[in-house]
mmCIF file of C-alpha atoms in Angstrom:
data_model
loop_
_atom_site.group_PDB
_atom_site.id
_atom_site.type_symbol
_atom_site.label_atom_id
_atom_site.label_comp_id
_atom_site.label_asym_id
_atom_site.label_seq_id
_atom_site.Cartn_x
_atom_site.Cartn_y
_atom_site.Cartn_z
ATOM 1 C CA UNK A 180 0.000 0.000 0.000
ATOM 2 C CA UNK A 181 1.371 3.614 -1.240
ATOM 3 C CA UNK A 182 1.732 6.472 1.333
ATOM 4 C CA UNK A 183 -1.002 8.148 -0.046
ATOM 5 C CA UNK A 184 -2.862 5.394 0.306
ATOM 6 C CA UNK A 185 -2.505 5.663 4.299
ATOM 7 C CA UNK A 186 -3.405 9.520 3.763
ATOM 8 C CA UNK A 187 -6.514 8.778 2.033
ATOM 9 C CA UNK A 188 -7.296 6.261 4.916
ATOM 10 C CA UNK A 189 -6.344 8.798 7.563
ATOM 11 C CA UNK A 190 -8.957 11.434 5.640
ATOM 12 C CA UNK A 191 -11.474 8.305 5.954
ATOM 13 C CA UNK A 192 -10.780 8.728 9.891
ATOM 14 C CA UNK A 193 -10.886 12.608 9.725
ATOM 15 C CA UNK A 194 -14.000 12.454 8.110
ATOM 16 C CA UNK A 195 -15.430 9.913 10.828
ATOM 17 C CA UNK A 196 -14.285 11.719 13.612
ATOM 18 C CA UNK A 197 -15.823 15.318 12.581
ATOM 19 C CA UNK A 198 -19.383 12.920 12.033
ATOM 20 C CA UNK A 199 -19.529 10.749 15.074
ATOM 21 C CA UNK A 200 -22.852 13.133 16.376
ATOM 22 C CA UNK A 201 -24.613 12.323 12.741
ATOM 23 C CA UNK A 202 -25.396 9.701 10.101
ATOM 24 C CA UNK A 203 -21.663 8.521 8.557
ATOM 25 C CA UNK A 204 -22.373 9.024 4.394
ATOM 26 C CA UNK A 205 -20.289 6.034 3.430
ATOM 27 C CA UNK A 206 -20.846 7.672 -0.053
ATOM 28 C CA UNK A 207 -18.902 10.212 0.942
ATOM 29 C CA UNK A 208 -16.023 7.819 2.124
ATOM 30 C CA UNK A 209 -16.030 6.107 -0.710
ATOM 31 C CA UNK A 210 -14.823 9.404 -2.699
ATOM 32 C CA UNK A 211 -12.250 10.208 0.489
ATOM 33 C CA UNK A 212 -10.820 6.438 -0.227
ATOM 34 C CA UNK A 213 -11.109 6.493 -3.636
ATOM 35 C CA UNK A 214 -12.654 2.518 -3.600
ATOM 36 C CA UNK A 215 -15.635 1.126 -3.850
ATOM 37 C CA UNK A 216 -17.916 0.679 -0.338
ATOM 38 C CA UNK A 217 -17.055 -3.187 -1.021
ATOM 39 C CA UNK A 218 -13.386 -2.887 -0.924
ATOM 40 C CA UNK A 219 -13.493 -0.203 1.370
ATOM 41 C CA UNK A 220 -14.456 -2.052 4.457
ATOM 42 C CA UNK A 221 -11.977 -5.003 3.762
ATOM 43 C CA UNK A 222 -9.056 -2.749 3.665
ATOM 44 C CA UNK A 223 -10.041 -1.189 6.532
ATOM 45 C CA UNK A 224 -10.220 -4.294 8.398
ATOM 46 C CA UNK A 225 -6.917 -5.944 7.100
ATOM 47 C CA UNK A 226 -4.879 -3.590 8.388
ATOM 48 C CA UNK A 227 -6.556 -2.022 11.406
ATOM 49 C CA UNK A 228 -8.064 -5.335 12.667
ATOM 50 C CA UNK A 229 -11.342 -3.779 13.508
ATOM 51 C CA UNK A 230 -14.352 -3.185 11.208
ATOM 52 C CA UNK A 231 -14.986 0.507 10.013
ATOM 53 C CA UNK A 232 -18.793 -0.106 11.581
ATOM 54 C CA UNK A 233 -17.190 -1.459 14.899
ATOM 55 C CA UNK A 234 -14.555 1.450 14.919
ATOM 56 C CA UNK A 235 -17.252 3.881 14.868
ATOM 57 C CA UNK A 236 -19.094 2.433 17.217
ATOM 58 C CA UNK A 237 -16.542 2.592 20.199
ATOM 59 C CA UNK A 238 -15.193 5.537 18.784
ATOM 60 C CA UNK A 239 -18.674 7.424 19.845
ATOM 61 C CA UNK A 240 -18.935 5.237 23.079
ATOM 62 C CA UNK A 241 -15.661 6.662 23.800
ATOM 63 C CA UNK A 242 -16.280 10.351 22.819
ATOM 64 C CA UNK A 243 -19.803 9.902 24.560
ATOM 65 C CA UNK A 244 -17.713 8.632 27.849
ATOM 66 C CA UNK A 245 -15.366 12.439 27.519
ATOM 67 C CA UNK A 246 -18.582 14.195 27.162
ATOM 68 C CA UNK A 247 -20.357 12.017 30.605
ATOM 69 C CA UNK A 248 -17.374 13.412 32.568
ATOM 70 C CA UNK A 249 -17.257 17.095 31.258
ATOM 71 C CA UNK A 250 -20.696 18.652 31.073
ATOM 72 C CA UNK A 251 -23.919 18.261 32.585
ATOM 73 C CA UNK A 252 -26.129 17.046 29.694
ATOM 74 C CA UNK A 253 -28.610 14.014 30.141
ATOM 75 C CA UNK A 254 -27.303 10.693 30.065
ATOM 76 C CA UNK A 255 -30.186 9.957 27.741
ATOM 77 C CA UNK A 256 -29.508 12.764 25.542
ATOM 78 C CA UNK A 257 -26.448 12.379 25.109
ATOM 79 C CA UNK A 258 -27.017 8.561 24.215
ATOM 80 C CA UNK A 259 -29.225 9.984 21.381
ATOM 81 C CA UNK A 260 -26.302 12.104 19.876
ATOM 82 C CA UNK A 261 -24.293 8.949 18.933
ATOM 83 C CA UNK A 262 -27.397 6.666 17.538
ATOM 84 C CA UNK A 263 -28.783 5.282 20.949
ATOM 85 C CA UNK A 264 -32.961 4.908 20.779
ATOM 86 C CA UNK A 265 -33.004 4.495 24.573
ATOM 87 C CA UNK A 266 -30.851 4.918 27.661
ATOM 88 C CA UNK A 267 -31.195 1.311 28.253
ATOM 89 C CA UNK A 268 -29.215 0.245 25.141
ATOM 90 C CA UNK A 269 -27.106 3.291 25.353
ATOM 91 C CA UNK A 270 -25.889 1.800 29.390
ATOM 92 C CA UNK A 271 -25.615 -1.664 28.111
ATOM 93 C CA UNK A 272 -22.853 -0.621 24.996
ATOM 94 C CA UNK A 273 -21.162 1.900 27.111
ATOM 95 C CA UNK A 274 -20.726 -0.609 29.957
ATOM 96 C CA UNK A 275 -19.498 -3.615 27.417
ATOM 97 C CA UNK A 276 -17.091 -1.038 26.236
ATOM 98 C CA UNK A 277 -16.336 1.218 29.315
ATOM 99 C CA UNK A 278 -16.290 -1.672 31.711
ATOM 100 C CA UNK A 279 -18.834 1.333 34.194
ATOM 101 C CA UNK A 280 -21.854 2.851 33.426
ATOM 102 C CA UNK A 281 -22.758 5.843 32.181
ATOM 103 C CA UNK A 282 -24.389 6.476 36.079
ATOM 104 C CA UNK A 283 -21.177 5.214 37.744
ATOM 105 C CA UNK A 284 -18.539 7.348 35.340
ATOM 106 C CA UNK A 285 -21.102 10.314 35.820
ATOM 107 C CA UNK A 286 -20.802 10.035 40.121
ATOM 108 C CA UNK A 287 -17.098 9.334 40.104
ATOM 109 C CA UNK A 288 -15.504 11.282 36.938
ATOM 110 C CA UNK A 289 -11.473 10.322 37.591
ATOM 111 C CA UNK A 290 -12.860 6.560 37.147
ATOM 112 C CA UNK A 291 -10.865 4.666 34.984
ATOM 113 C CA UNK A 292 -12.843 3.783 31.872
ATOM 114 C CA UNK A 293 -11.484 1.352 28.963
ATOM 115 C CA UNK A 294 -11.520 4.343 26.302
ATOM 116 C CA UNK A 295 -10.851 3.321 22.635
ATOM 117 C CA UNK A 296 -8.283 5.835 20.939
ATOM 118 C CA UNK A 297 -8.582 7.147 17.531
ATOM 119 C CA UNK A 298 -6.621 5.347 15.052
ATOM 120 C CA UNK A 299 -4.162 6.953 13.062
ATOM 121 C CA UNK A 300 -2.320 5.278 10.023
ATOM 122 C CA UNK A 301 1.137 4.958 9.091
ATOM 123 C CA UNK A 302 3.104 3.693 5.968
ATOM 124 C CA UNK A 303 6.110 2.631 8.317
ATOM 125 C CA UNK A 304 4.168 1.717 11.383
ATOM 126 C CA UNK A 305 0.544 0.768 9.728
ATOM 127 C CA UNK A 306 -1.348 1.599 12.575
ATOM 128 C CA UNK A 307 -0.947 2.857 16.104
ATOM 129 C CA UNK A 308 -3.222 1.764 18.719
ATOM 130 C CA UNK A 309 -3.312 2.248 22.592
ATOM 131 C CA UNK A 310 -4.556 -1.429 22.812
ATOM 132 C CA UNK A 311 -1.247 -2.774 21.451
ATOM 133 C CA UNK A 312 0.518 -3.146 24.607
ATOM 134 C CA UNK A 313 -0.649 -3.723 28.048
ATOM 135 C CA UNK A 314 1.170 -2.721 31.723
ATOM 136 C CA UNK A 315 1.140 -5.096 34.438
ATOM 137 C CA UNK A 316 2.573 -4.288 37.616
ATOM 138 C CA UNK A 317 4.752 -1.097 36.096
ATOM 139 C CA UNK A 318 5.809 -3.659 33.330
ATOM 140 C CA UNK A 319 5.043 -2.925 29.564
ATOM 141 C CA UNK A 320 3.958 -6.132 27.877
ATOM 142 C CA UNK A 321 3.755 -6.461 24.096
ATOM 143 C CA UNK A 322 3.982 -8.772 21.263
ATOM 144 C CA UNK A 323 6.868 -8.041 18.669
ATOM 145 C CA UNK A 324 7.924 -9.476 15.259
ATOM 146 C CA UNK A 325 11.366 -12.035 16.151
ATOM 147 C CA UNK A 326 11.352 -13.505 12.545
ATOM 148 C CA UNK A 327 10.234 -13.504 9.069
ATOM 149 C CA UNK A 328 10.484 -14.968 5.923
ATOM 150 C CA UNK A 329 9.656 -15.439 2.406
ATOM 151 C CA UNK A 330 9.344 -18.556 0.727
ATOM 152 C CA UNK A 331 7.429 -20.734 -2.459
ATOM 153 C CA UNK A 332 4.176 -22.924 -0.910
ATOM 154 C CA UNK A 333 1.898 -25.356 -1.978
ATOM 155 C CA UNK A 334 -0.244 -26.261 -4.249
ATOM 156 C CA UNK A 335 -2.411 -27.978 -0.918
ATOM 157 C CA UNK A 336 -5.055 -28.758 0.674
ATOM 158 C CA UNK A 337 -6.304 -27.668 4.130
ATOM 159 C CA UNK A 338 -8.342 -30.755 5.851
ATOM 160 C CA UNK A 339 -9.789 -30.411 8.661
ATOM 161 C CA UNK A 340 -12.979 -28.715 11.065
ATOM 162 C CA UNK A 341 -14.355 -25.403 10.572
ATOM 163 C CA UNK A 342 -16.437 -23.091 12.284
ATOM 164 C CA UNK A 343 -18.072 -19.514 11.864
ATOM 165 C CA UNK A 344 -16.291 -17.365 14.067
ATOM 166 C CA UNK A 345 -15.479 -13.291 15.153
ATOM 167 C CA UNK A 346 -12.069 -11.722 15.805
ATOM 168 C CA UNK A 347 -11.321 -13.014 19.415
ATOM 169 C CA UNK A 348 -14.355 -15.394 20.436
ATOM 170 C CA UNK A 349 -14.129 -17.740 22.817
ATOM 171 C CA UNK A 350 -16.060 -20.025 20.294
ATOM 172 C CA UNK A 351 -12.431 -20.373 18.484
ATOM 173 C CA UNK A 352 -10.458 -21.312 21.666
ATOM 174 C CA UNK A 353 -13.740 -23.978 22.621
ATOM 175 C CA UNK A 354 -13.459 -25.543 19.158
ATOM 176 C CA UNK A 355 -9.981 -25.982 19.459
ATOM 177 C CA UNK A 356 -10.288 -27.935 22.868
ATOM 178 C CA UNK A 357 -13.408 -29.334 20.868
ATOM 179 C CA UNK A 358 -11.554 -30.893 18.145
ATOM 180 C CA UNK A 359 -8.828 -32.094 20.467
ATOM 181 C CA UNK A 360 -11.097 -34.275 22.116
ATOM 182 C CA UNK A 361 -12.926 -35.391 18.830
ATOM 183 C CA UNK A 362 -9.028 -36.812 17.678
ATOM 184 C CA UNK A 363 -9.113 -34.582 14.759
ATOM 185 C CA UNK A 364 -5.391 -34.684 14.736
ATOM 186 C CA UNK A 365 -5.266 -37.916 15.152
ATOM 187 C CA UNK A 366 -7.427 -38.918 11.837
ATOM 188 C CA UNK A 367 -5.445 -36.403 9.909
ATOM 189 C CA UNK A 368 -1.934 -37.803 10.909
ATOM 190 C CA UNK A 369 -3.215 -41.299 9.624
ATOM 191 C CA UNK A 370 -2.990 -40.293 6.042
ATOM 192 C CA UNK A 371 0.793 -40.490 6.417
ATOM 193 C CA UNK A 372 1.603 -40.903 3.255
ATOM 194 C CA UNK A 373 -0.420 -37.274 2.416
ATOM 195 C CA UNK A 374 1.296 -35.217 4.948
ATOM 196 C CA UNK A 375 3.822 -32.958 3.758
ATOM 197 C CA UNK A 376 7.055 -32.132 6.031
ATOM 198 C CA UNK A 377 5.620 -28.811 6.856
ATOM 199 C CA UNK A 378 2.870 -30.179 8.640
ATOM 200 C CA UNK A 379 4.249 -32.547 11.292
ATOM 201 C CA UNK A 380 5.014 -30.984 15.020
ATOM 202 C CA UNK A 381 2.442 -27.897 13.861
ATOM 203 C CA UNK A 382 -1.365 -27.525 14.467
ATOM 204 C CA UNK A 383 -2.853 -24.914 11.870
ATOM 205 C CA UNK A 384 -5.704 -22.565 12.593
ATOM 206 C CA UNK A 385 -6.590 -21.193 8.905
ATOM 207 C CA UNK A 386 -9.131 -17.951 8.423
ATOM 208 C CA UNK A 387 -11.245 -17.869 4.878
ATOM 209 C CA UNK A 388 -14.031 -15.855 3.733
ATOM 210 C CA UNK A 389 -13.683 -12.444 6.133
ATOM 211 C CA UNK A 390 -16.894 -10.783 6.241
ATOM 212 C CA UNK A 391 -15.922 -7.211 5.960
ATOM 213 C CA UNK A 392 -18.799 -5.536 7.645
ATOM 214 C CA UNK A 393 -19.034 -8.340 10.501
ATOM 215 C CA UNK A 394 -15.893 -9.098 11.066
ATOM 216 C CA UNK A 395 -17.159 -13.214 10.927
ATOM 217 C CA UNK A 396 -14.839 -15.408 9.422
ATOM 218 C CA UNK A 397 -14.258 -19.528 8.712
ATOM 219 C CA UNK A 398 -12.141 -20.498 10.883
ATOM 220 C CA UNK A 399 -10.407 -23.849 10.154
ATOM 221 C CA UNK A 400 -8.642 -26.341 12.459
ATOM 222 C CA UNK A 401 -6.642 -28.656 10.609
ATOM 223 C CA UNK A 402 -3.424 -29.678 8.584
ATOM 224 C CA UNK A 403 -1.684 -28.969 4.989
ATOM 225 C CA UNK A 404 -2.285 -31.960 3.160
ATOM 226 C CA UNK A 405 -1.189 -32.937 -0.480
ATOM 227 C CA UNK A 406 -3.407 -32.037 -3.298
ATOM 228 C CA UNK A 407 -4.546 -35.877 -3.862
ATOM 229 C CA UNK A 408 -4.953 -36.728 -0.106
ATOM 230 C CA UNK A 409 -8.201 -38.131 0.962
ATOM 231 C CA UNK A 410 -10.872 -36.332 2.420
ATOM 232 C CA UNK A 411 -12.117 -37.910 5.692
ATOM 233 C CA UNK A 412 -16.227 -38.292 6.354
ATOM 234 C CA UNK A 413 -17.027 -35.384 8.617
ATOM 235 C CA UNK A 414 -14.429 -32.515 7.554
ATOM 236 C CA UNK A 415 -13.861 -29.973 5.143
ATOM 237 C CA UNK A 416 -11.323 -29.438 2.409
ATOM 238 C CA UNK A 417 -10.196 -26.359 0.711
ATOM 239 C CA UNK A 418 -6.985 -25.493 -1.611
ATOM 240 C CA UNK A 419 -4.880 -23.149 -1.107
ATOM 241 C CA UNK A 420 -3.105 -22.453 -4.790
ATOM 242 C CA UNK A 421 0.776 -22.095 -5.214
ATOM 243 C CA UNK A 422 1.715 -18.530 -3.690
ATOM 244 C CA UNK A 423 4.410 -16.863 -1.811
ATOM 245 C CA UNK A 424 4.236 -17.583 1.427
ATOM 246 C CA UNK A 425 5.438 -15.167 4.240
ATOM 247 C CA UNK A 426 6.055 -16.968 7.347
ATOM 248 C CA UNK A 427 5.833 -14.628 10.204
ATOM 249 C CA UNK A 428 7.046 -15.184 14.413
ATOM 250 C CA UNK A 429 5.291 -13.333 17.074
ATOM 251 C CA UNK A 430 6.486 -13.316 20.692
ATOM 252 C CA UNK A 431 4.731 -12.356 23.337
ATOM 253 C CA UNK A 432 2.632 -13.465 26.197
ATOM 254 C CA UNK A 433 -0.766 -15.066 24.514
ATOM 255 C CA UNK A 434 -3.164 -12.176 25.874
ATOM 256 C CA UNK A 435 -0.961 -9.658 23.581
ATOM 257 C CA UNK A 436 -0.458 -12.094 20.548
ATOM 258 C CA UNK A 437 -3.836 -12.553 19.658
ATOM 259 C CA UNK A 438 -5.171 -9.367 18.865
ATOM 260 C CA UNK A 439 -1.899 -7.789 17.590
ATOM 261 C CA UNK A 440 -0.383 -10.663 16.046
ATOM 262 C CA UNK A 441 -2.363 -10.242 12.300
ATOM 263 C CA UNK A 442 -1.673 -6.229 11.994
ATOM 264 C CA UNK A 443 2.185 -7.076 13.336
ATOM 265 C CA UNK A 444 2.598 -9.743 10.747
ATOM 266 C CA UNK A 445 0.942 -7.431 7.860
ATOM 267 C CA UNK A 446 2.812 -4.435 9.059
ATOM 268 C CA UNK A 447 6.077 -6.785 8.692
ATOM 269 C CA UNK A 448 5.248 -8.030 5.405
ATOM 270 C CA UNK A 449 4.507 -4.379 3.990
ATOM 271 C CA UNK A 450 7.997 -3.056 5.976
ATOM 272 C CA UNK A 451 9.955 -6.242 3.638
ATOM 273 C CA UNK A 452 8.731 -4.814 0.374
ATOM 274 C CA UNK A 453 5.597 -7.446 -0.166
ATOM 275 C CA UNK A 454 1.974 -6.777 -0.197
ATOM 276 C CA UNK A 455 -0.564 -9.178 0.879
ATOM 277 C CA UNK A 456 -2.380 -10.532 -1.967
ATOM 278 C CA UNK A 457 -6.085 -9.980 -0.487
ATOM 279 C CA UNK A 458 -7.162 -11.662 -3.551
ATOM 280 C CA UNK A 459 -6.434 -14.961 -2.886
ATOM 281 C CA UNK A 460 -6.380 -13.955 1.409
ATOM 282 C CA UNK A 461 -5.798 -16.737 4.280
ATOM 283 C CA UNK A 462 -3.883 -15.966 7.585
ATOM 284 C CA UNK A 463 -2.971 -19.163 9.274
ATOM 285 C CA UNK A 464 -2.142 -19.132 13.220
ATOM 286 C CA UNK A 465 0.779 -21.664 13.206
ATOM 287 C CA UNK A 466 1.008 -23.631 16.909
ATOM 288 C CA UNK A 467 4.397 -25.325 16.623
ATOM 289 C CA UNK A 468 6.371 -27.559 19.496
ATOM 290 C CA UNK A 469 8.895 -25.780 19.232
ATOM 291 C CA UNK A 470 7.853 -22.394 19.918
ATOM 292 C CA UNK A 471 4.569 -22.309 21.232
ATOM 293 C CA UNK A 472 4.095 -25.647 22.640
ATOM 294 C CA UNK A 473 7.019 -26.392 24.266
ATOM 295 C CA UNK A 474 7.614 -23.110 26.410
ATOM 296 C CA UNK A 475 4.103 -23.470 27.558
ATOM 297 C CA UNK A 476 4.578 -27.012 28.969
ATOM 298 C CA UNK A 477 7.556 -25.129 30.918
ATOM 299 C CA UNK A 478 5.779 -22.671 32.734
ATOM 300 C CA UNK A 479 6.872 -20.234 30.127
ATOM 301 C CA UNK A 480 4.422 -17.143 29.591
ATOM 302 C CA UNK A 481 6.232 -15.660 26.326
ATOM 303 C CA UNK A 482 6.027 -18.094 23.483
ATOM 304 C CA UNK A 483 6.008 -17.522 19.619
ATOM 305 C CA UNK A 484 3.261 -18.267 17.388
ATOM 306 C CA UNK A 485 3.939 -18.298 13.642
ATOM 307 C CA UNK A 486 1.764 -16.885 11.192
ATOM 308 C CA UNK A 487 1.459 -17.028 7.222
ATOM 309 C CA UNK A 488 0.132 -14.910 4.769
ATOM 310 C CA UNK A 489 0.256 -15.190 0.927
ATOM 311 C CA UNK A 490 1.512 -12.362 -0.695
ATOM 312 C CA UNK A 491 3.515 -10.884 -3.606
ATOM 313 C CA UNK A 492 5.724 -7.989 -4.496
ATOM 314 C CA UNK A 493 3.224 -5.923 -6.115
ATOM 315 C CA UNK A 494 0.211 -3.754 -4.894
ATOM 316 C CA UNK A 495 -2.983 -4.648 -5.426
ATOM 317 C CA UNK A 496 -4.497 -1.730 -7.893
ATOM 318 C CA UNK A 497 -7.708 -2.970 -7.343
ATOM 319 C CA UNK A 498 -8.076 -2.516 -3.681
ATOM 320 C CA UNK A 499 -7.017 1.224 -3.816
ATOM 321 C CA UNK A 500 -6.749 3.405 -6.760
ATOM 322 C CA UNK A 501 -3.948 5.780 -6.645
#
C-alpha cells in the first residue's frame, strides 16, 4: 500500500471523527478512499483489525464517555447524539465497552474507563493503537515481530474442522479444545503418506471468507495436506493455490499475541517490500512444538506463534486506486 494510500485512509478517519454526532455518508467515504464501499471495508479491516462499523461504534462510546465526565447534559440525551434509541441500550454498549456505566462514570468522573483511541495510520508503522501493549505491575507487555520470511508454498489442501467465528471469540479457543477431544489430529496424521514435512510438530488454525462488515470469518482447524490426499467423512477441504508464502514469528505473552499478532505480521510483510495478496487472502495461526508448545509445557508465559500470509511484491491496484 502507497503512502497516499494511508493519507486517504487517515482522511477516511478525519472524516469519521468530525461525524460521530450524525449519520456517517459512506458515499462520501467512498470518494475520500477512492474505492468502492465493497473494498473499502476489507481494507479497513486488514490492516486495522477492527471493522470501520465497529470502529465507529466505540469511537462514539468513547467520545460519549469524555462528554459524561465534562458537562452536565442528560445521560439519555447524550445517548441519542451517537445513535442510541433508549438509555437502556445506550448503558448496556457503554458498559461492554467502558467496563462502568454511564451512572457510575457520571458520580465518580477520575474513574478509569477502557476508552478506545482514535486510530491513526502509518506507511512505516501501519497503525498505532493504545490497545497494542498492556502494563502489568509497572511492566510494559507487548507482542513483537522475532522472525520472518519469504518462501514458495503449496499447491495444498487444508483438511480439517471449521467453524463460523469473530475476531477473538471464545467459540475459536472452545473448538480448538473441541476438536482435540474429537481426535481430529489424530485422523489427519493417519494419512501419512499425504502429509507434507511442513505439517508434522504444527497444528494450523486457517481464516477464509472475512466478512468485511461483521468481522465473521471460517475459521479452520486442521493440517496442509497434499493435493490428492483423501478427504475424511465429517471434515472440510479447501486449496490453497501455489503462492508466496510469508512466514511470520510473534512473541509475546498469549493475551498480547492474539489481537496484535495479524496487523504485526501485515505491518512486517509491507515493511519487507511485499503486499498481501487480499485476492487470494488466508492468515494461518501456526502452533508449533517448538515455539509455542514447548515453552508453555515449561511454565513459560512468552512463546512464539507463527503466522502465514500469501503475498507478492506488487500492490494490489484494485483494492485502492492511486
Amino acid at each position: 500500500m502507497t503512502k497516499t494510500g494511508f493519507a486517504q485512509l487517515n482522511q477516511v478517519i478525519d472524516y469519521i471523527e468530525s461525524h460521530l454526532e450524525e449519520n456517517i455518508d459512506y458515499s462520501t467515504l467512498e470518494k475520500i478512499a477512492m474505492c468502492s464501499l465493497q473494498q473499502l471495508p476489507r481494507l479497513f479491516t486488514f490492516i486495522s483489525g477492527v471493522t470501520l462499523t465497529e470502529y465507529i461504534r466505540k469511537r462514539r462510546l468513547s467520545v460519549a464517555a469524555e462528554m459524561i465526565r465534562t458537562s452536565t447534559q442528560a445521560i439519555s440525551s447524550i445517548g441519542m447524539k451517537y445513535g442510541y434509541e433508549s438509555q437502556a441500550a445506550f448503558s448496556r454498549a457503554f458498559k461492554e465497552l467502558h467496563g462502568v456505566s454511564p451512572s457510575q462514570l457520571r458520580k465518580k468522573e477520575d474513574m478509569t474507563i477502557k476508552d478506545y483511541p482514535r486510530l491513526i495510520f502509518h506507511l512505516d508503522a501501519a497503525v498505532e493503537q493504545l490497545n497494542n501493549y498492556r502494563v502489568v505491575d509497572g511492566e510494559v507487555k507487548k507482542a513483537k515481530v522475532v522472525h520472518s520470511e519469504f518462501l514458495p508454498f503449496g499447491p495444498y489442501k487444508l483438511i480439517g474442522k471449521e467453524i463460523r467465528a469473530s475476531f477473538m471469540s471464545q467459540d475459536i479457543s472452545q473448538f480448538w479444545g473441541r476438536c482435540f477431544g474429537e481426535g481430529v489430529f489424530d485422523t489427519l496424521l493417519s494419512l501419512e503418506g499425504f502429509i507434507p514435512e511442513l505439517s508434522y510438530d504444527k497444528y494450523f488454525g486457517y481464516v477464509r471468507d472475512v466478512d468485511a462488515k461483521t468481522g465473521i470469518f471460517t475459521y479452520v482447524i486442521g493440517l496442509f495436506m497434499e493435493v490428492n490426499a483423501p478427504i475424511p467423512s465429517g471434515f472440510v477441504s479447501y486449496d490453497v493455490p501455489s503462492c508466496t508464502l510469508a512466514k511470520v514469528w510473534v512473541q509475546g505473552e498469549e493475551l498480547d499475541i492474539y489481537p496484535n499478532g495479524p496487523t504485526l505480521s501485515r505491518m512486517e510483510i509491507t515493511k519487507k517490500g511485499y503486499q498481501v495478496d487480499d485476492k487470494n487472502y488466508f492468515l494461518c495461526e501456526v502452533y508449533t512444538d517448538e515455539r509455542f508448545e514447548k515453552p508453555k509445557m515449561l511454565g513459560e508465559k512468552t512463546v512464539i506463534l507463527d503466522y502465514y500470509l500469501p503475498c507478492k511484491s506488487e500492490p494490489d491496484s484494485t483494492l485502492l486506486k492511486k
